[in-house]
Short mmCIF file of C-alpha atoms and ligand atoms in Angstrom, two decimals:
data_model
loop_
_atom_site.label_atom_id
_atom_site.label_comp_id
_atom_site.label_asym_id
_atom_site.label_seq_id
_atom_site.Cartn_x
_atom_site.Cartn_y
_atom_site.Cartn_z
CA MET A 8 45.55 58.93 -43.60
CA THR A 9 47.28 59.74 -40.34
CA LEU A 10 49.80 62.55 -40.59
CA VAL A 11 52.56 63.10 -38.05
CA PRO A 12 54.85 66.13 -37.68
CA THR A 13 58.63 66.05 -38.01
CA MET A 14 60.58 69.06 -36.75
CA GLY A 15 64.11 70.31 -36.61
CA LEU A 16 65.44 73.50 -35.03
CA GLU A 17 67.90 76.24 -35.83
CA ILE A 18 68.70 78.24 -32.73
CA HIS A 19 70.69 81.48 -32.89
CA ALA A 20 72.33 82.44 -29.60
CA GLU A 21 74.14 85.75 -29.00
CA LEU A 22 77.47 85.19 -27.31
CA LEU A 23 78.31 87.07 -24.10
CA THR A 24 81.56 88.62 -25.31
CA LYS A 25 82.58 92.16 -24.33
CA SER A 26 83.12 93.28 -27.94
CA LYS A 27 81.70 92.31 -31.31
CA ILE A 28 83.03 89.43 -33.38
CA PHE A 29 85.24 91.23 -35.94
CA CYS A 30 85.77 94.72 -34.43
CA SER A 31 86.21 96.35 -31.02
CA CYS A 32 82.71 97.89 -30.80
CA ARG A 33 81.00 96.96 -27.52
CA ASN A 34 78.61 94.01 -27.66
CA GLU A 35 75.58 95.22 -25.72
CA PHE A 36 71.83 95.12 -25.97
CA GLY A 37 69.75 98.26 -26.71
CA GLY A 38 71.10 101.78 -26.38
CA GLU A 39 70.84 104.69 -28.79
CA LYS A 40 70.49 103.61 -32.42
CA ASN A 41 73.75 103.34 -34.36
CA SER A 42 75.82 104.41 -31.34
CA ARG A 43 78.09 101.32 -31.46
CA ILE A 44 79.27 101.00 -35.03
CA CYS A 45 82.58 101.37 -36.87
CA PRO A 46 83.82 100.90 -40.45
CA VAL A 47 84.14 97.11 -39.92
CA CYS A 48 80.66 96.33 -38.59
CA ALA A 49 79.01 98.99 -40.78
CA GLY A 50 80.53 97.21 -43.78
CA LEU A 51 82.50 100.11 -45.27
CA PRO A 52 84.65 99.11 -48.27
CA GLY A 53 88.21 98.15 -47.38
CA ALA A 54 87.58 97.60 -43.65
CA LEU A 55 89.06 94.27 -42.53
CA PRO A 56 87.69 91.87 -39.90
CA VAL A 57 89.81 90.59 -36.99
CA LEU A 58 88.41 87.56 -35.15
CA ASN A 59 87.53 87.97 -31.44
CA LYS A 60 89.08 84.94 -29.64
CA ASP A 61 86.45 85.03 -26.88
CA ALA A 62 83.75 84.24 -29.45
CA VAL A 63 85.67 81.08 -30.38
CA THR A 64 86.09 80.09 -26.71
CA LEU A 65 82.36 80.52 -26.04
CA ALA A 66 81.43 78.53 -29.16
CA VAL A 67 83.65 75.70 -27.89
CA CYS A 68 81.95 75.95 -24.46
CA ALA A 69 78.57 75.63 -26.19
CA GLY A 70 79.80 72.58 -28.09
CA LEU A 71 81.04 70.94 -24.90
CA ALA A 72 77.80 71.80 -23.05
CA LEU A 73 75.83 70.05 -25.80
CA ASP A 74 78.15 67.03 -26.09
CA CYS A 75 79.46 67.91 -29.54
CA ARG A 76 82.75 67.02 -31.16
CA ILE A 77 84.96 70.11 -31.39
CA ASN A 78 86.63 70.29 -34.79
CA ASN A 79 90.35 71.06 -34.81
CA TYR A 80 89.91 72.89 -38.08
CA SER A 81 87.04 75.24 -38.92
CA ALA A 82 86.77 78.15 -41.33
CA PHE A 83 84.63 81.10 -42.35
CA ASP A 84 82.54 81.52 -45.50
CA ARG A 85 80.55 84.31 -47.03
CA LYS A 86 76.79 83.86 -47.32
CA ASN A 87 75.66 86.35 -49.95
CA TYR A 88 72.25 87.95 -49.87
CA PHE A 89 70.89 91.42 -50.26
CA TYR A 90 68.88 92.89 -47.39
CA PRO A 91 68.89 96.37 -45.82
CA ASP A 92 70.02 95.13 -42.38
CA LEU A 93 73.20 93.61 -43.88
CA PRO A 94 75.48 96.44 -45.05
CA LYS A 95 78.19 94.22 -46.62
CA ALA A 96 75.51 92.27 -48.56
CA TYR A 97 77.07 89.10 -47.17
CA GLN A 98 77.16 87.47 -43.75
CA ILE A 99 80.38 85.96 -42.47
CA THR A 100 79.44 82.48 -41.25
CA GLN A 101 80.80 78.93 -41.26
CA PHE A 102 79.41 76.70 -44.00
CA GLU A 103 81.79 73.93 -45.08
CA TYR A 104 83.70 73.61 -41.82
CA PRO A 105 81.67 74.37 -38.67
CA ILE A 106 83.41 74.54 -35.29
CA CYS A 107 81.28 71.82 -33.61
CA GLU A 108 79.40 68.76 -34.88
CA ASP A 109 77.49 65.65 -33.78
CA GLY A 110 76.09 66.61 -30.40
CA VAL A 111 73.39 64.95 -28.38
CA VAL A 112 70.96 66.20 -25.75
CA GLN A 113 69.01 63.74 -23.65
CA LEU A 114 65.50 64.97 -22.79
CA ALA A 115 63.17 63.18 -20.36
CA SER A 116 61.24 61.72 -23.28
CA LYS A 117 63.71 61.60 -26.15
CA GLN A 118 67.28 61.95 -27.33
CA ILE A 119 67.84 64.88 -29.73
CA ARG A 120 70.84 64.87 -32.06
CA ILE A 121 72.66 68.07 -32.92
CA ASN A 122 73.95 68.25 -36.46
CA ARG A 123 76.32 71.19 -36.01
CA ILE A 124 77.11 74.45 -34.25
CA HIS A 125 78.71 77.21 -36.30
CA ILE A 126 79.93 80.73 -35.57
CA GLU A 127 78.54 83.72 -37.46
CA GLU A 128 77.87 87.43 -37.19
CA ASP A 129 74.47 88.95 -36.48
CA ALA A 130 72.81 91.47 -38.81
CA GLY A 131 71.30 94.85 -37.90
CA LYS A 132 67.74 95.48 -36.90
CA LEU A 133 64.97 97.01 -39.00
CA ILE A 134 62.46 99.13 -37.11
CA HIS A 135 59.23 99.55 -39.03
CA ASP A 136 57.14 102.61 -38.18
CA GLY A 137 53.55 101.68 -39.00
CA GLU A 138 52.34 105.28 -38.92
CA SER A 139 54.77 106.90 -41.34
CA GLY A 140 55.41 103.75 -43.33
CA LEU A 141 59.15 104.40 -42.93
CA THR A 142 61.74 101.89 -41.78
CA GLU A 143 64.75 102.81 -39.64
CA ILE A 144 67.89 100.70 -39.52
CA ASP A 145 69.87 100.19 -36.32
CA PHE A 146 73.31 98.67 -36.99
CA ASN A 147 74.22 98.25 -33.30
CA ARG A 148 73.49 94.52 -33.59
CA CYS A 149 75.62 94.18 -36.75
CA GLY A 150 78.64 92.04 -35.95
CA VAL A 151 77.33 90.71 -32.65
CA PRO A 152 78.80 87.19 -32.33
CA LEU A 153 76.33 84.35 -32.71
CA ILE A 154 76.36 80.63 -32.68
CA GLU A 155 73.78 78.76 -34.71
CA ILE A 156 72.78 75.40 -33.29
CA VAL A 157 71.26 73.10 -35.92
CA THR A 158 69.49 69.93 -34.81
CA GLU A 159 68.55 66.83 -36.75
CA PRO A 160 64.82 66.50 -37.53
CA ASP A 161 64.25 64.53 -34.33
CA PHE A 162 61.24 66.30 -32.82
CA GLU A 163 57.75 64.82 -32.99
CA SER A 164 55.81 67.26 -30.78
CA ALA A 165 55.72 70.87 -29.60
CA GLU A 166 56.35 69.58 -26.08
CA GLN A 167 59.70 68.06 -27.11
CA VAL A 168 60.69 71.30 -28.84
CA VAL A 169 59.89 73.34 -25.73
CA ASP A 170 61.75 70.89 -23.47
CA PHE A 171 64.80 71.09 -25.73
CA VAL A 172 64.77 74.91 -25.92
CA ASN A 173 64.53 75.08 -22.11
CA GLU A 174 67.35 72.57 -21.64
CA VAL A 175 69.65 74.28 -24.16
CA SER A 176 68.92 77.73 -22.65
CA LEU A 177 69.76 76.44 -19.20
CA ARG A 178 73.06 74.88 -20.33
CA LEU A 179 74.12 77.99 -22.26
CA LYS A 180 73.35 80.18 -19.25
CA TYR A 181 75.31 77.94 -16.85
CA ALA A 182 78.23 77.88 -19.28
CA GLY A 183 78.18 81.69 -19.51
CA VAL A 184 77.76 81.43 -23.30
CA CYS A 185 74.48 83.32 -23.69
CA ASP A 186 71.92 84.92 -21.37
CA ALA A 187 69.18 83.17 -23.40
CA HIS A 188 66.44 85.82 -23.23
CA LEU A 189 63.93 84.72 -25.87
CA GLU A 190 61.97 87.95 -25.44
CA LYS A 191 65.02 90.18 -25.96
CA GLY A 192 66.13 88.12 -28.93
CA SER A 193 69.44 86.92 -27.46
CA LEU A 194 68.13 83.40 -28.20
CA ARG A 195 66.04 83.02 -31.36
CA VAL A 196 64.36 79.82 -32.42
CA ASP A 197 63.47 78.83 -36.01
CA VAL A 198 61.35 75.70 -36.42
CA ASN A 199 61.46 73.58 -39.59
CA ILE A 200 58.27 71.60 -39.74
CA SER A 201 56.77 69.10 -42.16
CA LEU A 202 54.11 66.41 -42.02
CA LYS A 203 54.46 62.86 -43.25
CA VAL A 204 52.25 59.83 -43.43
CA GLU A 205 52.67 57.84 -40.23
CA ASP A 206 55.35 55.10 -40.44
CA SER A 207 56.53 56.42 -43.82
CA LYS A 208 60.28 56.94 -44.18
CA GLU A 209 59.85 59.86 -46.55
CA LEU A 210 59.63 63.35 -45.03
CA GLY A 211 57.12 65.90 -46.33
CA VAL A 212 57.88 69.37 -47.71
CA ARG A 213 58.77 71.69 -44.88
CA ALA A 214 58.04 75.23 -43.85
CA GLU A 215 60.46 77.23 -41.71
CA ILE A 216 58.94 79.46 -39.02
CA LYS A 217 61.39 82.25 -38.17
CA ASN A 218 62.33 84.03 -34.97
CA LEU A 219 59.92 82.71 -32.39
CA ASN A 220 60.47 84.81 -29.30
CA SER A 221 58.71 83.04 -26.46
CA VAL A 222 57.98 79.48 -25.39
CA ARG A 223 54.28 80.24 -25.82
CA SER A 224 54.82 81.43 -29.42
CA ILE A 225 56.83 78.29 -30.20
CA ARG A 226 53.95 76.13 -29.00
CA ARG A 227 51.23 78.14 -30.77
CA ALA A 228 53.14 78.44 -34.05
CA ILE A 229 53.77 74.68 -34.20
CA GLU A 230 50.12 73.90 -33.43
CA TYR A 231 48.94 76.32 -36.11
CA GLU A 232 51.38 75.02 -38.69
CA ILE A 233 50.40 71.38 -38.08
CA GLU A 234 46.78 72.31 -38.72
CA ARG A 235 47.55 74.39 -41.81
CA GLN A 236 49.70 71.74 -43.46
CA SER A 237 47.38 68.85 -42.64
CA ALA A 238 44.40 70.76 -44.11
CA LEU A 239 46.38 71.21 -47.34
CA LEU A 240 47.51 67.58 -47.50
CA GLN A 241 44.10 66.14 -46.61
CA ASN A 242 42.66 68.19 -49.52
CA GLY A 243 45.29 66.83 -51.89
CA GLU A 244 47.06 70.21 -52.17
CA PRO A 245 50.85 70.53 -51.94
CA VAL A 246 52.79 72.20 -49.11
CA ILE A 247 55.19 74.77 -50.61
CA GLN A 248 58.70 75.14 -49.19
CA GLN A 249 58.54 78.53 -47.51
CA THR A 250 59.91 80.75 -44.80
CA ARG A 251 57.01 81.91 -42.65
CA ARG A 252 56.48 84.43 -39.88
CA PHE A 253 54.28 83.86 -36.80
CA SER A 254 52.03 86.66 -35.59
CA GLU A 255 51.36 86.84 -31.83
CA GLN A 256 48.16 88.79 -32.52
CA SER A 257 46.46 86.48 -34.99
CA GLY A 258 48.08 83.24 -33.82
CA LYS A 259 48.76 82.43 -37.50
CA THR A 260 51.83 82.03 -39.68
CA THR A 261 52.11 83.96 -42.97
CA VAL A 262 54.54 83.75 -45.87
CA LEU A 263 57.73 85.78 -45.48
CA ARG A 264 59.39 84.50 -48.64
CA ASN A 265 59.58 81.38 -50.72
CA LYS A 266 62.53 79.51 -49.28
CA GLU A 267 65.90 79.99 -50.88
CA SER A 268 68.00 76.91 -51.50
CA THR A 269 71.62 76.98 -50.31
CA SER A 270 72.88 77.56 -53.85
CA ASP A 271 71.07 80.92 -53.89
CA TYR A 272 73.53 82.14 -51.24
CA ARG A 273 76.61 81.53 -53.40
CA TYR A 274 78.70 80.51 -50.39
CA PHE A 275 82.44 80.87 -50.84
CA PRO A 276 85.42 80.96 -48.44
CA GLU A 277 85.95 84.28 -46.62
CA PRO A 278 89.32 85.51 -47.94
CA ASN A 279 90.02 87.99 -45.13
CA LEU A 280 90.05 85.55 -42.18
CA PRO A 281 92.38 82.63 -41.48
CA PRO A 282 90.88 79.27 -40.45
CA ILE A 283 90.39 78.52 -36.76
CA ILE A 284 92.85 75.90 -35.54
CA ILE A 285 92.13 74.41 -32.11
CA ASP A 286 94.16 71.54 -30.72
CA GLU A 287 93.16 69.07 -28.03
CA SER A 288 95.07 70.93 -25.31
CA ASP A 289 93.13 74.15 -26.10
CA ILE A 290 89.90 72.19 -25.77
CA GLU A 291 91.09 70.65 -22.49
CA ILE A 292 91.85 74.11 -21.05
CA ILE A 293 88.40 75.40 -22.00
CA LYS A 294 86.73 72.28 -20.61
CA ASN A 295 88.49 72.71 -17.28
CA SER A 296 87.47 76.36 -17.07
CA MET A 297 83.78 75.54 -17.40
CA PRO A 298 81.49 75.32 -14.37
CA GLU A 299 79.60 72.13 -13.65
CA MET A 300 76.72 71.75 -16.13
CA PRO A 301 73.07 71.48 -14.99
CA GLN A 302 72.67 67.97 -16.42
CA VAL A 303 75.55 66.79 -14.20
CA LYS A 304 74.06 68.57 -11.20
CA PHE A 305 70.66 67.02 -11.99
CA ALA A 306 72.11 63.54 -11.70
CA ARG A 307 73.76 64.41 -8.38
CA TYR A 308 70.62 66.07 -6.95
CA THR A 309 68.40 63.09 -7.78
CA GLU A 310 70.85 60.27 -7.06
CA LYS A 311 73.02 61.50 -4.19
CA TYR A 312 70.59 63.92 -2.51
CA GLY A 313 67.45 61.88 -3.27
CA LEU A 314 65.45 64.84 -4.56
CA SER A 315 62.52 64.25 -6.89
CA GLU A 316 63.15 65.10 -10.56
CA ASP A 317 60.69 68.00 -10.34
CA ASP A 318 62.38 69.48 -7.26
CA ALA A 319 65.82 69.08 -8.86
CA ARG A 320 64.61 70.88 -12.00
CA LEU A 321 63.05 73.71 -9.97
CA ILE A 322 66.29 74.30 -8.06
CA LEU A 323 68.40 74.16 -11.25
CA ALA A 324 66.18 76.58 -13.17
CA ASP A 325 68.11 79.48 -11.65
CA LYS A 326 71.88 79.27 -11.25
CA ALA A 327 72.08 81.62 -8.26
CA PHE A 328 69.34 79.60 -6.55
CA SER A 329 71.18 76.30 -7.12
CA ASP A 330 74.46 77.87 -5.96
CA PHE A 331 72.73 78.84 -2.70
CA PHE A 332 71.31 75.32 -2.37
CA GLU A 333 74.72 73.74 -2.85
CA ALA A 334 76.32 76.04 -0.31
CA ALA A 335 73.71 75.02 2.30
CA VAL A 336 73.33 71.34 1.55
CA THR A 337 75.09 68.44 3.31
CA ASP A 338 74.65 64.68 2.96
CA THR A 339 72.09 64.68 5.74
CA ASN A 340 70.03 67.85 5.33
CA CYS A 341 69.22 67.85 1.58
CA LYS A 342 65.49 67.23 1.71
CA THR A 343 64.87 69.73 4.50
CA VAL A 344 66.99 72.40 2.79
CA ALA A 345 65.24 71.76 -0.55
CA ASN A 346 61.80 71.93 1.07
CA LEU A 347 62.56 75.16 2.90
CA MET A 348 64.01 76.75 -0.25
CA LEU A 349 61.26 75.64 -2.66
CA GLY A 350 58.52 76.49 -0.15
CA GLU A 351 59.05 79.33 2.29
CA LEU A 352 62.11 80.92 0.70
CA ASN A 353 60.60 80.97 -2.80
CA ARG A 354 57.37 82.45 -1.44
CA ASN A 355 59.33 85.26 0.25
CA LEU A 356 61.44 85.88 -2.88
CA ASN A 357 58.33 86.08 -5.09
CA GLU A 358 56.42 88.34 -2.71
CA SER A 359 59.31 90.74 -2.16
CA GLY A 360 60.80 90.71 -5.66
CA ILE A 361 64.27 90.46 -4.05
CA GLY A 362 66.86 88.32 -5.86
CA ILE A 363 68.47 85.47 -3.95
CA GLY A 364 71.83 87.25 -4.23
CA ASN A 365 70.55 90.07 -2.01
CA ILE A 366 68.83 88.30 0.87
CA ALA A 367 69.53 88.96 4.55
CA PHE A 368 70.85 85.50 5.46
CA SER A 369 73.54 83.14 4.24
CA PRO A 370 73.49 79.49 3.13
CA ALA A 371 75.15 78.66 6.47
CA ASP A 372 72.21 80.25 8.32
CA LEU A 373 69.82 78.11 6.29
CA ALA A 374 71.85 75.00 7.11
CA ALA A 375 71.69 75.92 10.82
CA LEU A 376 67.92 76.32 10.55
CA ALA A 377 67.56 72.96 8.79
CA ALA A 378 69.60 71.37 11.59
CA LEU A 379 67.15 72.71 14.22
CA ALA A 380 64.26 71.08 12.34
CA ILE A 381 66.08 67.82 11.69
CA GLU A 382 67.10 67.47 15.37
CA SER A 383 63.47 68.19 16.35
CA LYS A 384 64.50 71.28 18.29
CA VAL A 385 61.83 73.21 16.41
CA SER A 386 58.81 71.97 14.46
CA LEU A 387 58.77 72.21 10.66
CA ASN A 388 56.12 74.95 10.88
CA ALA A 389 58.28 76.87 13.33
CA ALA A 390 61.25 76.48 10.96
CA LYS A 391 59.21 78.13 8.20
CA GLU A 392 58.23 80.94 10.55
CA ILE A 393 61.89 81.45 11.48
CA LEU A 394 62.90 81.50 7.81
CA SER A 395 60.38 84.27 7.11
CA THR A 396 61.76 86.29 10.02
CA MET A 397 65.34 85.75 8.79
CA PHE A 398 64.23 86.89 5.35
CA LYS A 399 62.55 90.04 6.62
CA SER A 400 65.07 91.19 9.21
CA GLY A 401 68.05 88.85 9.21
CA GLY A 402 69.27 87.23 12.43
CA LYS A 403 70.44 83.77 13.45
CA PRO A 404 67.89 80.94 13.59
CA CYS A 405 68.74 80.02 17.20
CA GLU A 406 68.29 83.57 18.42
CA ILE A 407 64.97 83.91 16.63
CA ALA A 408 63.73 80.57 18.00
CA GLU A 409 64.70 81.68 21.52
CA ARG A 410 63.16 85.14 21.19
CA GLU A 411 59.88 83.84 19.70
CA SER A 412 59.73 80.84 22.09
CA LEU A 413 59.75 78.42 19.18
CA PHE A 414 62.06 75.81 20.68
CA LEU A 415 60.15 72.64 21.34
CA LYS A 416 59.69 72.19 25.09
CA ASP A 417 60.51 68.92 26.69
CA ASN A 418 57.14 68.80 28.43
CA THR A 419 56.18 65.23 27.57
CA ALA A 420 55.52 64.36 31.23
CA GLU A 421 53.22 67.31 31.58
CA LEU A 422 51.48 66.55 28.26
CA GLY A 423 49.96 63.29 29.57
CA GLU A 424 48.13 65.21 32.29
CA ILE A 425 46.96 67.92 29.91
CA VAL A 426 45.61 65.35 27.45
CA THR A 427 43.70 63.51 30.18
CA LYS A 428 42.26 66.78 31.38
CA VAL A 429 41.18 67.93 27.90
CA LEU A 430 39.44 64.59 27.24
CA SER A 431 37.63 64.56 30.58
CA ASP A 432 36.50 68.16 30.04
CA ASN A 433 34.98 67.19 26.68
CA THR A 434 33.23 63.87 27.25
CA GLU A 435 30.49 64.59 24.69
CA ASN A 436 33.07 65.23 21.98
CA VAL A 437 35.01 62.11 22.97
CA LYS A 438 31.82 60.01 22.56
CA SER A 439 31.20 61.60 19.20
CA TYR A 440 34.80 60.90 18.12
CA ILE A 441 34.57 57.26 19.11
CA GLY A 442 31.23 57.13 17.31
CA GLY A 443 33.11 57.97 14.09
CA ASN A 444 33.46 61.76 13.96
CA GLN A 445 37.20 61.73 13.09
CA LYS A 446 37.33 65.47 12.52
CA LEU A 447 37.26 66.07 16.25
CA PHE A 448 40.88 64.94 16.50
CA GLY A 449 41.88 68.41 15.30
CA PHE A 450 39.78 70.00 17.99
CA PHE A 451 41.50 67.93 20.72
CA MET A 452 44.93 68.77 19.24
CA GLY A 453 44.11 72.47 19.29
CA GLU A 454 42.91 72.34 22.91
CA VAL A 455 46.03 70.50 24.12
CA MET A 456 48.44 72.73 22.13
CA HIS A 457 46.71 75.80 23.52
CA ARG A 458 46.90 74.66 27.13
CA ALA A 459 50.49 73.37 26.80
CA GLY A 460 51.73 76.67 25.38
CA ARG A 461 54.18 77.73 22.61
CA GLY A 462 57.03 75.42 21.81
CA THR A 463 55.03 72.28 22.43
CA ASN A 464 55.95 69.52 20.03
CA PRO A 465 52.85 68.75 17.92
CA ALA A 466 54.20 65.31 17.04
CA ALA A 467 54.41 64.39 20.74
CA VAL A 468 50.88 65.68 21.36
CA ARG A 469 49.52 63.72 18.41
CA GLU A 470 51.08 60.52 19.71
CA ILE A 471 49.87 60.85 23.31
CA LEU A 472 46.41 61.95 22.18
CA SER A 473 46.05 58.99 19.78
CA GLU A 474 47.13 56.57 22.50
CA ASN A 475 44.62 57.95 25.01
CA LEU A 476 41.72 57.99 22.54
CA GLU A 477 42.50 54.44 21.50
CA LYS A 478 42.46 53.26 25.12
CA ILE A 479 39.09 54.92 25.73
CA SER A 480 37.73 53.43 22.54
CA LEU A 481 38.89 49.91 23.49
CA SER A 482 37.40 50.10 26.99
CA CYS A 483 34.08 51.28 25.46
CA GLU A 484 34.04 48.21 23.21
CA LYS A 485 34.70 45.90 26.15
CA ASN A 486 31.89 47.46 28.20
CA SER A 487 29.33 47.28 25.42
ZN1 ZN B 512 82.32 97.80 -35.10
MN1 MN B 513 72.24 81.67 -39.22
#
């Protein structure tokens, strides 16, 4: 039998608020253990939560970025479970009434539906010391605001999962909702995965792989899990509903616990927090405060600017990079600006390790440089050379072109004579070229460029050279 995977995701994203969700402790990553805790987030008896409005705003932004419906009414529940990183022994989350529902994200290959987005608090962090066998608890992360994005089981391959995670990360970053560092844990991906017989309507029993912290781990864990489950099923053994952990070292998943069902959590309404009421005008205000989303930019880059989908994606992958692009681009220079940025500028950024926010020239300088190339005042190679100089020491493109003699000379009249001279000086090579040795064209180009000097337009040389060689070739044919 042919088995095919079905997958759904739960993605936890830490919200970029200044303080935690129910207290005024700072919301920051790292730092000394237990240095940012108070009676509320440490779960002391009698301490009462107060909702941070910014967390609600960012959750709404996330919902809008992922095309969800924003619910006018949502409310908090308690999810009860006992674990050392959860001092209250319950997590405040949204169960019955989530803040966002019914989203949709269009990937290149597939449309993925989002079931819901809800707001909840993060738990602390357990630090296991292998040597002593002791475990330390850091409560700094307790009470950090999270959203949990839950998709429908719409994924059929690891590739689709990775595409979705990348797209969601990008949108959350643009929207200022989350910095989406998988490695730091500010975005954490859980994959629910089951196998079913191809074309069957009935889904198989699933396993949930928790907390995958890199795109590579996501891919490897899914591949491993597909193999593990299909081996079981092909042997007639059942898959058990489990929560599993993926190990980077072994490349395998192992059982963390047999999966709880929702009833084990004894959800009930949180009595200490009022419901969240958002009306349409609140949503409108938040919508208007949001920057343009990458999927909207993508459409503009490919349709209006005529960039390839790959180039558009590369530019959009970094917000500061796309901001620079948009500040330099006009209706007429888009391709040249994109080429210079994705080629020479990227090379310089990578080699120097400098961020695009700190470079020595402005978007206007880049636009001026692109104009020189477009108007054929400098060659494309010269434009790249100028960009590297601007990157290293600043300066205006015109000044650099002047100083380095990179302006194309208007020496077309002179070029005819030089070409004739080069060909008559190299009659053996000309014969060989006409005999079929095409490579010699480069040699002639080099000779002419050398004799004509810096600033000679290679396109003009190529044209005159081709014309002359063709004439010689034709007269040879006539004579023979
Ligand atoms: Zn606190
Ligand atoms: Mn959760």
